[in-house]
Amino acid sequence: MTEVQLQEFKLDPDSELRFEVESKNEKVVLEVKSGYAELFGTELVKGKAYEFHTGAKVAVFTWHGCTVELRGRTEVSYVAKETPMVIYLNVHAALEQQRVAAEQEGTRGPVTMVVGPGDVGKSTLVRILLNYAVRMGRRPIYVDLDVGQGSISVPGTIGALLVERPASIEEGFSQQAPLVYHFGHKSPNDNLQLYNTIVSRLAEVITERIDSNKKASTSGVIINTCGWVKGPGYKVLTHAAQAFEVDVILVLDNERLYNELKRDMPKFVKVVYLPKSGGVVERTGGQRAEGRDARVREYFYGKRTPYYPHSFDVKFSDLNIYKVGAPSLPDSCMPLGMRASDALTRLVAVAPSPALAHRLLAVSFAAGPEDHVLHSNLAGFLCVTAVDTERQTMTVLSPQPRPLPNTVLLLSEMQYMDNH
Ligand code: ADP
């Protein structure tokens, strides 16, 4: 048993308290005692207890000074005076000017893409900028193209959300009605053709939606990306920039990437170099895998607010499972008029088998394989918890009660062991 530790920190203006919760099943409670503070752009309420669990890496920033109390065991906790927050605030102010201009001229607000290698604080900067925008009364669209971590839905997807209120301190942005597309892998490299196809599709749908929502249109879009920035990874970024017709690219902590984008982007795209925060913590492969697992667990069971998923059996014969991408053959072996790259976006029927145990299945809105499956967004996810070949059934975990909708199910590479 560890005794509960109590720590009090006095923060000067423009400084932040950084802490990490590392040990298993640990809980740390944060409370602002006096003054004003924010957490990645969300204001903290004075006297309210916020809980953080294993894996949390957090910064409490104050513009005006404050006193903060931490209860529980933190692995690391220190106050930093050097932060890039003033620079990030200036970026927000520049975007805000563009939103004001868009409002006056009846045009579209800024479309901003945040790029950089892994663990430089891309997701954090996106969260800060969205929070600042929504605190000014804007309604920006948040796009996450990071299939590796995926903060909008489960890993292996890309998605978008209309942000209507600041991120909750403990639960992030409200996940109401996200627009989600299936990819099924952890890295764009696993199927570049498919990745680019769904990125283009998501961009198309967002453009359509923005056209019918003036408030969202003037507020603009903020896009998070994968940390893969070299070779094909760079091409994926420039493709996304083109698809979303970005106006601003914020490059975190990578001069080479900054220079490449300056060289290759059309002149009207503003490419801005930003320093990363010294507080950003590098994650190991194991921590990333844990992060992915936690996202799936949250999808089914909730985070602070608990969800109660359903578990039931379905007959093999009632399932329409497909995966995207046939094994690729050289062009010379393909039927006339088909290219090898087409195979990568083809649907292939998958027979239910024990190999599907613990895999995620994306529930598509597409009714059949002949529907535009890759262009259809997702209704949600199932997790196969058991397969019984004798009875020809499988047990699934589902946010919705039975029956399953009679639509296409897309097999994901993501696995989840349900031991709740
Ligand atoms: P990226 O999106 O580039 O991979 P993240 O934004 O996810 O990076 O940041 C990596 C980790 O560092 C996250 O767990 C995040 O909470 C943490 N982090 C970011 N900024 C700070 C900071 N200023 N102080 C402490 N931890 C931070």
XYZ file of C-alpha atoms and ligand atoms in Angstrom:
447
model
C 0.000 0.000 0.000
C 1.232 3.455 -0.820
C 0.210 6.274 1.420
C -1.644 9.149 -0.198
C 0.740 11.972 -0.862
C -0.327 15.555 -0.828
C 1.648 18.146 -2.755
C 0.943 21.841 -3.142
C 2.423 23.957 -5.930
C 2.473 27.743 -6.301
C 2.643 28.657 -9.983
C 3.842 32.040 -11.254
C 2.136 33.592 -14.277
C 3.100 31.863 -17.567
C 4.278 28.641 -15.985
C 2.959 25.089 -15.840
C 2.867 22.151 -13.478
C 3.707 18.911 -15.277
C 2.985 15.499 -13.818
C 2.744 11.863 -14.831
C 0.820 8.990 -13.318
C 2.783 5.817 -13.943
C 2.144 3.062 -11.420
C -0.596 0.558 -12.126
C -4.071 1.296 -10.744
C -2.903 4.651 -9.454
C -5.205 7.632 -9.163
C -4.115 11.249 -8.749
C -6.560 14.007 -7.846
C -5.931 17.571 -8.977
C -7.543 20.658 -7.480
C -7.014 24.359 -8.137
C -7.004 26.102 -4.744
C -6.714 29.713 -5.907
C -6.166 31.676 -9.088
C -6.915 30.481 -12.633
C -5.468 27.546 -14.534
C -6.172 25.521 -17.647
C -5.371 22.046 -18.880
C -4.497 21.835 -22.589
C -6.791 24.805 -23.208
C -9.743 23.792 -20.993
C -10.349 26.002 -17.939
C -10.179 24.229 -14.584
C -12.921 24.982 -12.077
C -11.596 26.170 -8.734
C -12.236 23.708 -5.883
C -13.296 20.885 -8.212
C -11.488 17.532 -7.914
C -10.251 16.107 -11.231
C -9.054 12.511 -11.404
C -6.152 11.184 -13.478
C -5.268 7.545 -13.928
C -2.285 5.406 -14.934
C -0.674 6.642 -18.140
C -1.799 10.283 -17.762
C 0.816 12.890 -18.731
C -0.523 16.294 -17.939
C 0.322 19.993 -17.791
C -1.636 22.562 -15.779
C -0.850 25.959 -17.256
C -1.609 29.371 -15.783
C -1.594 32.775 -17.469
C -2.108 34.683 -14.210
C -0.684 32.471 -11.457
C -2.414 29.937 -9.202
C -2.054 27.404 -6.411
C -2.660 23.749 -7.258
C -2.904 20.675 -5.075
C -2.146 17.086 -6.124
C -3.299 14.109 -4.059
C -1.902 10.679 -4.891
C 1.368 9.266 -6.155
C 2.886 10.955 -9.201
C 5.997 9.578 -10.848
C 7.119 13.004 -11.963
C 5.840 16.409 -10.873
C 7.580 19.727 -11.420
C 6.889 23.315 -12.332
C 8.274 24.570 -15.662
C 8.650 28.248 -16.475
C 9.680 27.723 -20.100
C 6.668 26.800 -22.218
C 5.678 27.579 -25.822
C 2.170 28.601 -24.709
C 2.578 32.275 -25.712
C 3.563 31.162 -29.221
C 0.585 28.798 -29.387
C -1.687 31.618 -28.211
C -0.349 33.809 -31.016
C -1.169 31.086 -33.518
C -4.689 31.002 -32.115
C -4.936 34.794 -32.433
C -3.843 34.636 -36.087
C -6.439 31.929 -36.836
C -9.047 34.006 -35.037
C -8.280 36.974 -37.321
C -8.857 34.747 -40.313
C -12.188 33.626 -38.839
C -13.260 37.241 -38.370
C -12.302 37.984 -41.990
C -14.202 34.866 -43.153
C -17.269 36.072 -41.260
C -17.115 39.510 -42.843
C -16.459 38.272 -46.346
C -18.754 35.238 -46.207
C -15.857 32.888 -46.969
C -14.522 29.753 -45.316
C -12.472 29.994 -42.111
C -8.913 28.660 -41.862
C -8.210 24.982 -42.484
C -5.171 24.164 -40.338
C -3.116 20.992 -40.358
C -0.688 20.109 -37.549
C 2.272 17.941 -38.610
C 5.481 16.616 -37.083
C 7.159 13.404 -35.987
C 5.741 11.198 -33.228
C 5.582 12.543 -29.665
C 6.058 16.246 -30.309
C 2.687 17.323 -28.946
C 0.618 17.415 -32.150
C -2.554 16.086 -30.537
C -2.032 18.408 -27.574
C -1.621 21.496 -29.782
C -4.746 20.521 -31.745
C -6.662 20.211 -28.469
C -5.412 23.602 -27.257
C -6.325 25.367 -30.517
C -9.791 23.763 -30.643
C -10.416 24.687 -27.011
C -9.367 28.308 -27.534
C -11.566 28.527 -30.633
C -14.639 27.119 -28.911
C -14.044 29.361 -25.874
C -14.318 32.311 -28.294
C -17.731 31.006 -29.356
C -16.499 29.263 -32.525
C -17.605 25.819 -33.713
C -14.519 24.358 -35.387
C -14.328 20.919 -36.975
C -11.765 18.567 -35.500
C -10.286 16.035 -37.905
C -8.029 13.213 -36.727
C -6.069 11.386 -39.435
C -3.837 9.578 -36.919
C -4.844 5.926 -37.394
C -2.244 4.825 -34.842
C -3.833 6.468 -31.799
C -7.173 7.746 -33.031
C -8.740 10.054 -30.480
C -12.095 10.385 -32.267
C -12.944 6.710 -32.492
C -10.919 3.530 -32.025
C -7.430 3.129 -33.537
C -7.467 2.068 -37.188
C -9.946 4.767 -38.183
C -9.931 8.397 -39.260
C -12.702 10.742 -38.269
C -14.150 14.173 -37.667
C -16.204 15.932 -35.002
C -17.946 19.277 -34.753
C -16.557 20.788 -31.536
C -19.266 22.622 -29.610
C -17.742 22.834 -26.150
C -14.246 22.643 -24.656
C -12.763 19.182 -24.118
C -13.703 17.684 -20.778
C -10.627 17.523 -18.536
C -11.015 13.819 -17.902
C -12.779 12.599 -21.050
C -11.601 14.804 -23.916
C -13.947 16.095 -26.618
C -17.562 14.964 -26.545
C -17.943 12.056 -28.963
C -21.438 12.850 -30.138
C -22.115 11.929 -33.760
C -18.556 11.619 -35.029
C -17.990 10.933 -38.714
C -15.737 7.864 -38.864
C -14.132 5.904 -41.707
C -12.591 2.446 -41.613
C -8.924 1.872 -42.298
C -8.228 -1.228 -40.209
C -4.480 -0.847 -39.624
C -2.152 1.034 -37.276
C -0.099 2.821 -39.930
C -1.011 4.392 -43.300
C 1.909 2.364 -44.681
C -0.162 -0.828 -44.382
C -2.342 0.313 -47.283
C -1.460 3.725 -48.726
C -4.039 3.462 -51.478
C -6.872 2.875 -49.005
C -5.585 5.553 -46.625
C -5.542 8.218 -49.337
C -8.977 7.107 -50.574
C -10.636 7.549 -47.169
C -8.795 10.824 -46.475
C -10.140 12.222 -49.762
C -13.616 10.959 -48.913
C -13.577 12.504 -45.432
C -12.404 15.826 -46.912
C -15.231 15.706 -49.471
C -17.917 15.057 -46.862
C -16.602 17.791 -44.575
C -16.591 20.285 -47.422
C -20.233 19.403 -48.126
C -21.213 19.746 -44.462
C -19.395 23.030 -44.053
C -21.277 24.444 -47.012
C -24.533 23.989 -45.112
C -23.306 25.188 -41.690
C -22.200 28.816 -41.735
C -20.934 28.836 -38.155
C -18.719 25.771 -38.718
C -17.614 27.156 -42.041
C -16.252 30.420 -40.627
C -14.740 28.569 -37.643
C -12.637 26.370 -39.913
C -11.058 22.959 -39.493
C -8.120 21.723 -37.394
C -6.475 18.507 -38.548
C -4.250 16.175 -36.539
C -1.945 13.842 -38.483
C 0.257 10.774 -38.039
C 3.849 11.111 -36.871
C 5.133 9.433 -40.018
C 6.799 12.233 -41.988
C 9.459 10.640 -44.203
C 9.268 9.097 -47.697
C 5.757 7.754 -48.323
C 4.695 9.324 -44.989
C 5.503 12.757 -46.422
C 3.442 12.000 -49.538
C 0.518 11.018 -47.330
C 0.752 14.428 -45.609
C 0.878 16.396 -48.857
C -2.037 14.373 -50.190
C -4.068 15.232 -47.072
C -3.089 18.917 -47.396
C -4.389 18.901 -50.949
C -7.565 16.942 -50.172
C -8.553 19.322 -47.344
C -7.299 22.405 -49.237
C -5.427 23.531 -46.148
C -4.540 27.197 -45.615
C -2.115 26.756 -42.731
C 0.346 23.990 -41.844
C 1.851 24.075 -38.355
C 5.084 22.098 -38.266
C 6.170 20.982 -34.816
C 9.831 20.497 -34.082
C 11.160 19.331 -37.450
C 13.077 21.769 -39.636
C 13.544 19.350 -42.473
C 9.803 18.749 -42.752
C 9.224 22.508 -42.500
C 11.613 23.177 -45.391
C 10.186 20.410 -47.527
C 6.663 21.723 -47.065
C 7.764 25.322 -47.739
C 9.272 24.092 -50.999
C 6.383 21.871 -52.096
C 3.231 23.648 -50.948
C 1.567 26.262 -53.152
C 2.363 29.862 -52.142
C -1.047 30.541 -50.556
C -0.443 27.848 -47.931
C 1.180 29.330 -44.820
C 3.754 26.943 -43.423
C 4.688 27.855 -39.845
C 7.439 26.348 -37.714
C 6.633 25.874 -34.015
C 8.784 24.632 -31.151
C 7.600 21.642 -29.175
C 6.959 21.883 -25.475
C 9.695 20.533 -23.202
C 6.905 18.781 -21.320
C 5.889 16.425 -24.134
C 6.679 12.912 -23.073
C 8.002 10.282 -25.450
C 6.101 7.042 -25.375
C 7.555 3.575 -25.842
C 6.062 1.022 -28.235
C 4.502 -0.676 -25.231
C 2.896 2.548 -24.006
C 1.474 3.198 -27.481
C -0.023 -0.291 -27.547
C -1.485 0.331 -24.078
C -2.885 3.633 -25.342
C -4.578 1.847 -28.252
C -6.015 -0.751 -25.913
C -7.308 1.948 -23.585
C -9.067 3.680 -26.507
C -10.932 0.479 -27.401
C -11.818 -0.166 -23.767
C -13.156 3.380 -23.516
C -15.196 2.869 -26.694
C -17.045 -0.074 -25.160
C -16.973 0.718 -21.426
C -16.638 4.530 -21.256
C -14.106 6.466 -19.260
C -15.485 8.507 -16.382
C -19.085 7.936 -17.421
C -19.485 4.142 -17.596
C -21.116 2.472 -20.639
C -22.747 -0.935 -20.457
C -22.106 -2.860 -23.674
C -24.151 -5.895 -24.701
C -22.741 -9.348 -25.298
C -24.650 -11.847 -27.482
C -24.239 -14.678 -29.974
C -24.705 -14.312 -33.710
C -24.916 -17.048 -36.337
C -22.126 -17.239 -38.896
C -24.814 -17.236 -41.582
C -26.074 -13.818 -40.400
C -22.697 -12.129 -40.810
C -21.397 -10.291 -43.881
C -17.723 -9.832 -43.073
C -15.265 -8.314 -45.525
C -11.760 -7.028 -45.424
C -10.376 -4.310 -47.639
C -7.477 -5.184 -49.901
C -6.717 -8.394 -51.772
C -3.125 -9.633 -51.799
C -1.441 -7.514 -54.425
C -0.166 -9.124 -57.600
C 2.061 -7.579 -60.249
C 0.153 -5.642 -62.953
C 1.007 -8.359 -65.475
C -1.017 -10.904 -63.495
C -4.123 -8.711 -63.140
C -7.241 -9.147 -65.280
C -7.322 -6.856 -68.315
C -8.046 -3.231 -67.417
C -7.271 -3.608 -63.705
C -4.195 -2.321 -61.957
C -2.488 -3.956 -59.025
C -3.237 -0.894 -56.879
C -6.986 -1.448 -57.426
C -6.661 -4.684 -55.501
C -5.731 -2.690 -52.407
C -9.160 -1.112 -52.200
C -11.155 -4.191 -53.191
C -13.508 -5.898 -50.754
C -12.762 -9.533 -50.039
C -15.293 -11.729 -48.227
C -13.978 -13.232 -44.979
C -15.412 -16.518 -43.672
C -16.020 -16.518 -39.905
C -13.357 -18.611 -38.175
C -11.505 -18.820 -34.849
C -8.910 -16.467 -36.374
C -11.413 -13.633 -35.825
C -11.383 -13.998 -32.045
C -10.558 -10.680 -30.290
C -10.682 -8.729 -33.532
C -12.673 -5.556 -34.035
C -15.354 -5.414 -36.716
C -16.408 -2.028 -38.051
C -20.152 -1.760 -38.676
C -20.558 0.086 -41.959
C -23.637 2.032 -43.013
C -23.295 0.289 -46.412
C -26.020 -2.334 -46.926
C -24.006 -4.594 -49.219
C -20.601 -4.990 -50.850
C -21.926 -3.435 -54.040
C -22.695 -0.219 -52.088
C -19.897 2.331 -51.967
C -18.435 0.664 -48.878
C -15.198 2.662 -48.660
C -17.213 5.857 -49.082
C -19.658 4.943 -46.309
C -18.971 6.027 -42.770
C -19.261 3.776 -39.765
C -22.121 3.213 -37.345
C -19.796 1.725 -34.719
C -17.756 -1.307 -33.746
C -18.109 -4.849 -32.476
C -15.474 -6.944 -30.789
C -15.477 -10.692 -31.388
C -15.010 -12.189 -27.930
C -15.423 -15.893 -28.802
C -15.925 -18.142 -31.824
C -17.741 -21.488 -31.645
C -17.188 -23.461 -34.862
C -19.320 -26.368 -33.676
C -22.405 -24.251 -33.155
C -21.379 -21.958 -36.023
C -21.758 -18.839 -33.893
C -19.614 -16.087 -32.515
C -20.053 -13.971 -29.405
C -19.742 -10.239 -29.897
C -19.432 -7.241 -27.627
C -21.614 -4.426 -28.945
C -22.642 -0.952 -27.744
C -26.124 -1.690 -29.160
C -28.432 -4.556 -28.143
C -29.187 -7.287 -30.690
C -30.065 -7.716 -33.485
C -27.064 -6.629 -35.504
C -27.883 -4.252 -38.312
C -27.926 -6.144 -41.594
C -24.991 -4.267 -43.082
C -21.413 -4.852 -44.137
C -18.919 -5.615 -41.347
C -15.302 -4.665 -42.017
C -12.537 -6.642 -40.380
C -9.917 -4.581 -38.566
C -6.403 -5.630 -37.690
C -6.995 -4.166 -34.195
C -7.356 -6.676 -31.416
C -8.893 -6.261 -28.011
C -8.937 -8.754 -25.147
C -12.156 -8.194 -23.274
C -11.393 -9.036 -19.663
C -13.656 -6.478 -18.109
P 1.848 13.567 -30.596
O 0.413 13.808 -30.975
O 2.795 14.424 -31.333
O 2.230 12.107 -30.669
P 0.915 14.205 -27.923
O 0.258 15.524 -28.075
O 0.016 13.001 -27.885
O 2.017 13.981 -29.058
O 1.837 14.272 -26.619
C 2.530 13.156 -26.108
C 2.276 13.025 -24.617
O 2.837 14.140 -23.932
C 0.803 13.004 -24.243
O 0.614 12.008 -23.271
C 0.533 14.386 -23.683
O -0.491 14.367 -22.719
C 1.868 14.741 -23.068
N 2.124 16.190 -23.043
C 1.969 17.081 -24.045
N 2.311 18.318 -23.663
C 2.714 18.215 -22.362
C 3.208 19.143 -21.386
N 3.377 20.439 -21.684
N 3.507 18.665 -20.173
C 3.357 17.358 -19.860
N 2.917 16.444 -20.725
C 2.594 16.850 -21.961
